[in-house]
């Protein structure tokens, strides 16, 4: 008898006491594993996450957390063949498994890489620049993100047992929030296997990730204002979660991503024979057949110009004729079964409802060819295209057949296309296939308030396009209204979404201490050693060098103009410069000012400073006139050691002033500095 | 008989049909006005907002919307004496009225100013940089914010009838979302007056703001996924709103800001005689007495070191002895009545519950002095301080007395202070009063996950500090958990909070068309006219100039080092430069590269380009070696006309390449350009 799936709770694997319910192979109905019907020990999982996982994660910097995730992901990638084998039993073809397994692991790698590039090597994220709150500069605001002291409970859908887990776990982990993963029963055996391999790496801090393969009863009961619930699934279940007392009154942060009736709009320019027509049909068929259409992002509504409806239907019919449906282990099979017989039954019912206002024009629920599989035991369906000519019909905008099903709707003009799309009441994704810039722009801006993601597909980007149905870790995933109102991915936005944003008000010294970034007005330190002589280990935030004064002569300006070729009239022509409304006379080049400033602050001998790799936010505030005496102050502002190099980045705040002490230019200088003295 | 307050709905003032309920003067119980008890015509208001207000607002750019708000605010400021007169009847002293009236108008001005500085002069906001999605550069992502096609319903509390309306209305207006304002009945006569003066300016597009002074019944029933509800009030009402079907299943965006049990922590360093001790006591008394303590942000819990509890109680007692309570129109009066007799009764009940676990140490519910007012008719209370020595007590962390009431709690060590603060289950604001950087930092980071705003008050910022209880338009206002989970203010974050964020994927040309910002890889235009010769009216996004090549000689580098004084070894010392792990030989100064590039792209003669005012995101990507030939490409990236000047800002994308066409440096050049040819 197949074993009952185990939970990983409180630091070890826990075997359920009950016999569980059987989980069947989607294609053969053989039993694969069993799933406990009794509630898991949620209080134990939460306590372990709070007492062990949270503190352990919060003790690491963002870069350290990202580094661990990267190693875990590389280990999973090495052993992925094992996952593919088990994935077949969920009904997934090789292509489907790649989306789930490689897609999931790739998502972790993307987060890990972006975190190290875009977040500080610290435990606090600064949000935006300091906000001056008083004229004197002694009272300043700074928004910071800190880790919540809670738990992220992640309730996943059955369709992507690997990706679904990893896309939620990665940003929570980087945010410092321990995860409790609750997979959907139907495909939990694959989630359990991948989770087991993650734990076996020994890399993840104890309590930082736990797995609950058991009844979800009571999962939300013990959550509070520091906790999050991220849910992917039906709009109906999402509404039930919103009604839970922990959410209504307990302050739990709830994020939901629900199925939506995503649309794809074909442009009127894209008739048969155009590259866009072929792209449209190919994409529609792909979205109908990948994962047998069991994707929250699949195209449910094909919005097509009136005059092109017939052409689209015929082209889809033709393309689908070559789509082999059958056992997912067969390499020739393009579309496998649905995840379960229950899912097949639900899709059949939904198609029945759609047929109340639409005609089934491609595919036959009762008769279709099947390769190497038993239509009675496996959850097979054919791809089905419906056509609805009744513009008042509600069903195509409301009934989601979560399978290989799409409905063609006709429109005239971009306004009607946008209006039809909006009748879905909010979607995860919409696409526009058109090479007409004006049409596409109008539709994109019309769809935007209703969509989390919008793809414009055309001949220019088709080769690199990842397609309508693929959420990407760097882009928002989630959508308004019916799509759940969630926002789960989106690069570092997803990390910050797991953290608390607070405004901190205080003196510059206080804000420097809180954020580890020097704030204008905070103490500057000059211990007699030039800061360019200090390694990362020696350098402190606030270390300062002051250089100057150097007088800028008319000869300097003339010479710089001649030498660089920058003979702009404000630097060279007295009369014209005097007429300039902002200058009223000859001014020094901005590039001359910063070049001279570098000459005033640099320490020339070899040392720990390796290179100046950039400048940020340079602003010229006061024109530099002939005979102005320039001084410069350079303060170590932020120090970011790189995990994988023997140097790190130092951001310096530079201010150039004139003889009246007016700021002439402010900017950040970026250098690479060795970690230890060379 | 006083008139029934009117609603402004559907383009005109509507007089309710019923006699309404009386609204009484807080100090004298005289009737000031009446408030309709019948539901307003909400469907008419929503239809007008959707059909007229929304389209009118969305037709304006952010700068134009901000400009209108600024004019309206300046008009209100001119006529503010009228508002002060009526404000007294709500129980507000002059000081209280300033917070509400000047604070509210100032908030509008702050939003208007920030929008013009930080948002594009456009209708779409770009969120973050383009995200490359393919190696070939033909497929790119860009997050955009667009205006929702809905309505912002704003349900305000009684305590700030002016500020409460304006702080919600301003960001919604700038976001392009029409507002329907629902004030709390008790003080709605002041809201109605200010609203009337706003409408009379004639500046606000018809339907962009409406007022509902009537029963809130049915207010949410007709809302959907494009609509928002922003609520300020009790946690209990917030939970009721969360239960509304429009929110649970209809996709309405709900933002709530609820009362919270805000804390103020005194540092162990801040004993009697220190500046911080005095600041702490003064701030606590201020927060107890401003608006008679009827502020969502008031200090309810004074968290004080064990050893200082007695000192704090005595100092508060002493300071409160000089606080005159009485008729708010009397200039000597420091604290007026509560807003209504019902509020007074609610506070009395809450104090009763607090006394179950705390001792009333300052103030007497039954006996207190009153200046120029009748204690029977007016809703007067004395300031009251309680002391709770029972660390297990729940009431001080749970019972909010929404009046001049605070409870002193004792702690030992920063961990216990943070733990006590967290027992409030989420607050709008917390403060720390200490001059000990380490203690304050530990408490700030401990409080942060539980707070929307944290003030550190000390001798350094006291002079400019705006205080514990003052939300600021540039900082987050709202807090997690019990505080409602909302996030209403916070500068341009509040504007974006009213918009929909979507990821758009497409070719560089498509993204350029959608976002009005040139994306790398999009078409470049060279019509033979140097773009520096074009005014804002003539310049187009994508206009390009290419300059170069110019060979950088060793003599150039030597000369630049000598001329600027930047003799860093990598530019001057062959041997040392060869040993540099990143360069392996002499390299040109980064500043030399950008100086020469300017010489290659500049058009020197007087023309529409007035000045280079800055450089952003300069990165040196490839070292420039001796005899490298540099070329530069400059593309008009973003054009931002200024509303109040005859010029605007042009952002140019610059790329410097070497002879191998490798990018050597990339950056944005910022110039001011005249709107029309000079």
Coordinates of N, CA and C in Angstrom, one line a residue, chain A residues 397-469:
Chain A
X397 N -17.5 35.6 -19.6 CA -16.7 36.5 -18.8 C -16.8 36.0 -17.3
X398 N -17.5 34.9 -17.0 CA -17.7 34.6 -15.6 C -17.4 33.1 -15.3
X399 N -17.6 32.2 -16.3 CA -17.4 30.8 -16.0 C -16.0 30.4 -16.4
X400 N -15.2 29.9 -15.5 CA -13.9 29.5 -15.8 C -13.9 28.0 -15.9
X401 N -13.6 27.5 -17.1 CA -13.3 26.0 -17.3 C -11.8 25.9 -17.2
X402 N -11.4 25.3 -16.0 CA -10.0 25.2 -15.7 C -9.4 24.0 -16.4
X403 N -9.4 24.1 -17.7 CA -8.9 23.0 -18.5 C -8.6 23.5 -19.9
X404 N -8.5 22.6 -20.9 CA -8.1 23.1 -22.3 C -9.2 23.7 -23.1
X405 N -9.7 24.8 -22.6 CA -10.9 25.4 -23.1 C -10.7 26.9 -23.2
X406 N -11.1 27.4 -24.4 CA -11.1 28.9 -24.6 C -12.3 29.3 -25.4
X407 N -12.7 30.6 -25.3 CA -13.9 31.0 -26.0 C -13.5 32.3 -26.9
X408 N -13.9 32.2 -28.2 CA -13.6 33.4 -29.1 C -14.8 34.4 -29.0
X409 N -14.4 35.6 -28.8 CA -15.4 36.7 -28.7 C -15.0 37.7 -29.7
X410 N -16.0 38.3 -30.4 CA -15.7 39.3 -31.5 C -15.8 40.7 -31.0
X411 N -15.0 41.6 -31.6 CA -15.1 43.0 -31.2 C -14.9 43.9 -32.4
X412 N -15.3 45.2 -32.3 CA -15.0 46.2 -33.3 C -14.3 47.4 -32.6
X413 N -13.1 47.7 -32.9 CA -12.5 48.9 -32.3 C -11.9 48.6 -31.0
X414 N -10.8 49.4 -30.6 CA -10.1 49.1 -29.4 C -10.9 49.4 -28.2
X415 N -11.9 50.3 -28.2 CA -12.7 50.5 -27.0 C -13.5 49.3 -26.7
X416 N -14.1 48.7 -27.7 CA -14.9 47.5 -27.4 C -14.0 46.3 -27.0
X417 N -12.8 46.2 -27.5 CA -11.9 45.2 -27.0 C -11.6 45.3 -25.6
X418 N -11.3 46.6 -25.2 CA -11.0 46.9 -23.8 C -12.2 46.6 -22.9
X419 N -13.4 47.0 -23.4 CA -14.7 46.8 -22.7 C -14.9 45.4 -22.4
X420 N -14.7 44.5 -23.4 CA -14.9 43.1 -23.2 C -13.9 42.5 -22.2
X421 N -12.7 43.0 -22.3 CA -11.7 42.5 -21.4 C -12.1 42.8 -19.9
X422 N -12.6 44.0 -19.8 CA -12.9 44.5 -18.4 C -14.1 43.7 -17.8
X423 N -14.9 43.1 -18.7 CA -16.0 42.3 -18.2 C -15.6 41.1 -17.4
X424 N -14.3 40.7 -17.5 CA -13.8 39.6 -16.7 C -13.5 40.1 -15.2
X425 N -13.7 41.4 -14.9 CA -13.6 41.9 -13.6 C -12.3 41.7 -12.9
X426 N -11.2 41.8 -13.7 CA -9.9 41.7 -13.1 C -9.2 40.4 -13.5
X427 N -8.0 40.5 -14.1 CA -7.3 39.3 -14.5 C -5.9 39.3 -14.1
X428 N -5.3 38.2 -14.1 CA -3.8 38.1 -13.9 C -3.1 38.7 -15.1
X429 N -3.5 38.3 -16.3 CA -2.7 38.7 -17.4 C -3.6 38.9 -18.6
X430 N -3.3 39.8 -19.5 CA -3.9 39.9 -20.8 C -2.8 40.1 -21.8
X431 N -3.1 39.7 -23.1 CA -2.1 40.0 -24.1 C -2.8 40.7 -25.3
X432 N -1.9 41.4 -26.0 CA -2.3 42.0 -27.3 C -1.4 41.6 -28.3
X433 N -1.9 41.1 -29.4 CA -1.0 40.6 -30.5 C -1.3 41.5 -31.7
X434 N -0.4 42.4 -32.0 CA -0.6 43.4 -33.0 C 0.8 44.1 -33.3
X435 N 1.0 44.5 -34.5 CA 2.2 45.3 -34.8 C 1.8 46.8 -35.1
X436 N 0.6 47.1 -34.7 CA 0.2 48.5 -34.8 C 0.4 49.2 -33.5
X437 N 1.4 50.1 -33.4 CA 1.8 50.7 -32.2 C 0.7 51.5 -31.5
X438 N -0.1 52.2 -32.3 CA -1.2 53.0 -31.7 C -2.3 52.1 -31.2
X439 N -2.7 51.1 -31.9 CA -3.7 50.2 -31.4 C -3.2 49.5 -30.1
X440 N -2.0 49.0 -30.2 CA -1.5 48.2 -29.1 C -1.4 49.1 -27.8
X441 N -0.9 50.3 -28.0 CA -0.8 51.3 -26.9 C -2.1 51.5 -26.3
X442 N -3.2 51.8 -27.1 CA -4.5 52.1 -26.6 C -5.0 50.9 -25.8
X443 N -4.8 49.7 -26.3 CA -5.3 48.5 -25.6 C -4.5 48.3 -24.3
X444 N -3.2 48.4 -24.4 CA -2.4 48.2 -23.2 C -2.9 49.2 -22.1
X445 N -3.1 50.5 -22.4 CA -3.5 51.4 -21.4 C -4.9 51.2 -20.9
X446 N -5.7 50.7 -21.8 CA -7.1 50.3 -21.4 C -7.2 49.1 -20.6
X447 N -6.3 48.1 -20.8 CA -6.3 46.9 -20.0 C -5.7 47.1 -18.7
X448 N -4.7 48.0 -18.6 CA -3.8 48.1 -17.4 C -4.6 48.2 -16.1
X449 N -5.6 49.0 -15.9 CA -6.3 49.0 -14.6 C -6.9 47.7 -14.2
X450 N -7.1 46.8 -15.2 CA -7.7 45.5 -14.9 C -6.8 44.4 -14.8
X451 N -5.5 44.6 -15.0 CA -4.6 43.5 -15.2 C -3.3 43.6 -14.4
X452 N -2.8 42.5 -13.9 CA -1.5 42.5 -13.3 C -0.3 42.5 -14.2
X453 N -0.5 41.9 -15.4 CA 0.5 41.8 -16.4 C -0.1 41.8 -17.8
X454 N 0.6 42.5 -18.7 CA 0.1 42.6 -20.1 C 1.2 42.3 -21.0
X455 N 1.0 41.4 -21.9 CA 2.0 41.1 -22.9 C 1.6 41.7 -24.3
X456 N 2.6 42.4 -24.9 CA 2.4 42.8 -26.3 C 3.3 41.9 -27.1
X457 N 2.6 41.1 -27.9 CA 3.4 40.1 -28.8 C 3.3 40.6 -30.2
X458 N 4.5 40.6 -30.8 CA 4.5 41.0 -32.3 C 5.8 40.4 -32.9
X459 N 6.0 40.7 -34.1 CA 7.2 40.1 -34.8 C 8.5 40.6 -34.2
X460 N 8.5 41.7 -33.5 CA 9.7 42.2 -33.0 C 10.2 41.5 -31.7
X461 N 9.3 41.1 -30.9 CA 9.7 40.4 -29.7 C 9.4 38.9 -29.6
X462 N 8.8 38.4 -30.7 CA 8.3 37.0 -30.6 C 9.4 36.0 -30.3
X463 N 10.5 36.3 -30.9 CA 11.6 35.3 -30.7 C 12.0 35.2 -29.3
X464 N 12.0 36.2 -28.5 CA 12.4 36.2 -27.1 C 11.3 36.1 -26.2
X465 N 10.1 36.3 -26.6 CA 8.9 36.4 -25.7 C 8.8 35.1 -24.9
X466 N 8.4 35.2 -23.7 CA 8.2 34.0 -22.8 C 6.8 33.6 -22.9
X467 N 5.9 34.4 -23.5 CA 4.5 34.0 -23.7 C 3.5 34.5 -22.7
X468 N 2.3 34.5 -23.1 CA 1.2 35.0 -22.4 C 1.1 34.3 -21.0
X469 N 1.3 33.0 -20.9 CA 1.0 32.3 -19.7 C 2.1 32.2 -18.7

